[in-house]
mmCIF file of C-alpha atoms in Angstrom:
data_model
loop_
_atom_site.group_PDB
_atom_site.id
_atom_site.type_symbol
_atom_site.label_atom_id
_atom_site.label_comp_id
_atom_site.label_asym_id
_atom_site.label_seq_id
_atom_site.Cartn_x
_atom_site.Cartn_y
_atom_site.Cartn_z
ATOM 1 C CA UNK A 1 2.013 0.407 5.247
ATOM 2 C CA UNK A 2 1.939 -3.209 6.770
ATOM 3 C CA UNK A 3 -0.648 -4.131 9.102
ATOM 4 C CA UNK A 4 -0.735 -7.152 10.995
ATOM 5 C CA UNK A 5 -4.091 -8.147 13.003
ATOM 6 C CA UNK A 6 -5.180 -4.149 12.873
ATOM 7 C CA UNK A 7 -2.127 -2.880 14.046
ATOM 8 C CA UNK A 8 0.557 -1.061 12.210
ATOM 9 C CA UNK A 9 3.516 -3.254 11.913
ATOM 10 C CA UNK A 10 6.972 -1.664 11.373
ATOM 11 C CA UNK A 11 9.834 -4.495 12.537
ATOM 12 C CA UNK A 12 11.081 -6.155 9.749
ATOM 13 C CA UNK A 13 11.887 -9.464 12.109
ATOM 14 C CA UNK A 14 8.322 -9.578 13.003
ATOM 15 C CA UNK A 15 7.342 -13.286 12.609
ATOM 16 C CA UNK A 16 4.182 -14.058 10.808
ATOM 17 C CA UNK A 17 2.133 -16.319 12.576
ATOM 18 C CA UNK A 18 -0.622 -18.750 10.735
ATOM 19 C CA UNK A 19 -3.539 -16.861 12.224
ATOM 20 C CA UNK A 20 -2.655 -13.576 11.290
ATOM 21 C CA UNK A 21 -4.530 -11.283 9.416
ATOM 22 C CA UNK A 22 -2.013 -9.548 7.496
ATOM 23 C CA UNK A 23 -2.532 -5.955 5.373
ATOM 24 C CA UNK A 24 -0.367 -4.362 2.766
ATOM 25 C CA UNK A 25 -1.693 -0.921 1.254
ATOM 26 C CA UNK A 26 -4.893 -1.919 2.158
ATOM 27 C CA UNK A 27 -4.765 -4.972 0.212
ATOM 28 C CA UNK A 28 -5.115 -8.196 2.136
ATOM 29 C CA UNK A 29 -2.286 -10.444 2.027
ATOM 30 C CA UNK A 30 -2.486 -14.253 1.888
ATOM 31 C CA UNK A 31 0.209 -16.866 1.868
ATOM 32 C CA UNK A 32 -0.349 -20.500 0.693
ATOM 33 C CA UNK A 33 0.917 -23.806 2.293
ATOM 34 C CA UNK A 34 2.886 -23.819 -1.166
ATOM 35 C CA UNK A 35 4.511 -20.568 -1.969
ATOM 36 C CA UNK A 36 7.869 -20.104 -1.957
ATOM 37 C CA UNK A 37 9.970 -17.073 -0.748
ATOM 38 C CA UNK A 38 13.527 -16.971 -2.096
ATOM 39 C CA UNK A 39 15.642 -14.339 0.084
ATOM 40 C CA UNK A 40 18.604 -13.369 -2.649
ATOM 41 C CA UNK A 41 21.370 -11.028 -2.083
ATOM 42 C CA UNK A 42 21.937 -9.842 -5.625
ATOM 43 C CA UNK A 43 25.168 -8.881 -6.478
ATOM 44 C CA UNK A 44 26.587 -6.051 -8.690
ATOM 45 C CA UNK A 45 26.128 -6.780 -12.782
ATOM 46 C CA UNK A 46 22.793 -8.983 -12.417
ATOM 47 C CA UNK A 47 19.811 -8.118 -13.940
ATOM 48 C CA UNK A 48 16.637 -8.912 -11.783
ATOM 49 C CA UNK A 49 14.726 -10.624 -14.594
ATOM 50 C CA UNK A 50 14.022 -14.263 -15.707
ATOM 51 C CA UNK A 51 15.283 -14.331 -19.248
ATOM 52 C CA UNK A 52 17.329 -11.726 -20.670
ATOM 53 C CA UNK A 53 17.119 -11.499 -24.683
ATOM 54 C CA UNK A 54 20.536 -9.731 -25.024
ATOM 55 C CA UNK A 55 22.186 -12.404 -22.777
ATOM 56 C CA UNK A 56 23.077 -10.740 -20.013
ATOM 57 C CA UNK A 57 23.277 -12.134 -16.406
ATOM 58 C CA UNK A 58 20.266 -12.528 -14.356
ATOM 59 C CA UNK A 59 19.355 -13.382 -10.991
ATOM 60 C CA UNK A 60 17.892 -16.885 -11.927
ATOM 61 C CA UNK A 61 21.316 -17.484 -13.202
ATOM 62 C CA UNK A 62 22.265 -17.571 -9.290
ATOM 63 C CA UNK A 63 19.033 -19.627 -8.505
ATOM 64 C CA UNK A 64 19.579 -23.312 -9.605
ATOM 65 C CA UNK A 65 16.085 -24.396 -9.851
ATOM 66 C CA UNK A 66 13.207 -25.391 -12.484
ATOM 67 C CA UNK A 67 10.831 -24.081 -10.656
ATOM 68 C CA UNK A 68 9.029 -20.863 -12.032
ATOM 69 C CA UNK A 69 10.008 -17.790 -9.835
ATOM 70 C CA UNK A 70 8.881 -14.267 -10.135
ATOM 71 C CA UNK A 71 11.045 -11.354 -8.386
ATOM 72 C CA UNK A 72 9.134 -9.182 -5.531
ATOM 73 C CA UNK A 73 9.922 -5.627 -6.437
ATOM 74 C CA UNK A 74 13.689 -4.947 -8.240
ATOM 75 C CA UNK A 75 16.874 -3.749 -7.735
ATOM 76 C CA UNK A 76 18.886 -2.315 -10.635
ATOM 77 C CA UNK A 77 21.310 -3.787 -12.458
ATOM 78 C CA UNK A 78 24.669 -2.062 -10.096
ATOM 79 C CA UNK A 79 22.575 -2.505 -7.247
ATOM 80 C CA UNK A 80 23.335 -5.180 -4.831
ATOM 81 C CA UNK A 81 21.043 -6.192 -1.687
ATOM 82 C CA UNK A 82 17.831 -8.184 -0.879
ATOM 83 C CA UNK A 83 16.184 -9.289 -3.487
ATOM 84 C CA UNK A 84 12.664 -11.810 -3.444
ATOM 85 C CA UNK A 85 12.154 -14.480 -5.405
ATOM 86 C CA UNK A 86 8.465 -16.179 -5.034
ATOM 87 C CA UNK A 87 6.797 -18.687 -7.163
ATOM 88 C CA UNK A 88 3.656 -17.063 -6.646
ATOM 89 C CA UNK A 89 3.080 -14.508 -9.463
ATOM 90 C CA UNK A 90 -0.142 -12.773 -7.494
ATOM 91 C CA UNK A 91 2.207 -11.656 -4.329
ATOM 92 C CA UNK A 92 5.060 -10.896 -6.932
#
């Protein structure tokens, strides 16, 4: 459950404003001046992790960047949709 400013929050276009006090799980959510969101849509036959020992595709294969990401959640390797990317490990 999200909570934004005390109040259950359930549209997903909701825009997050600088002030807000903003709760997931009960678990108080803070964005830096620095962090990075990555909105992917991961296609079919990409696996959502950074390195792959076996050699396989991954999502950072579609990310062309040096910077050090970290996926938010994960979809499966046949799955395709919204994926996060964030190069904040604590909200990953």
């Amino acid at each position: 459950m999200v909570t934004v400013n005390g109040v259950i929050e359930s549209n997903p276009a909701y825009q997050v404003q600088p002030n807000d006090d903003i709760f997931y799980d009960n678990q108080r959510i803070s964005i830096q001046s620095n962090t990075r969101i990555i909105l992917l849509n991961k296609p079919n036959r990409y696996i959502t992790t950074m390195k792959d020992p076996l050699k396989r595709k991954t999502v950072m294969d579609l990310v062309h960047t040096d910077e050090r990401l970290f996926p938010i959640g994960r979809l499966d390797k046949d799955t395709t949709g919204l994926l996060l990317l964030t190069n904040d490990g604590q909200l990953a």
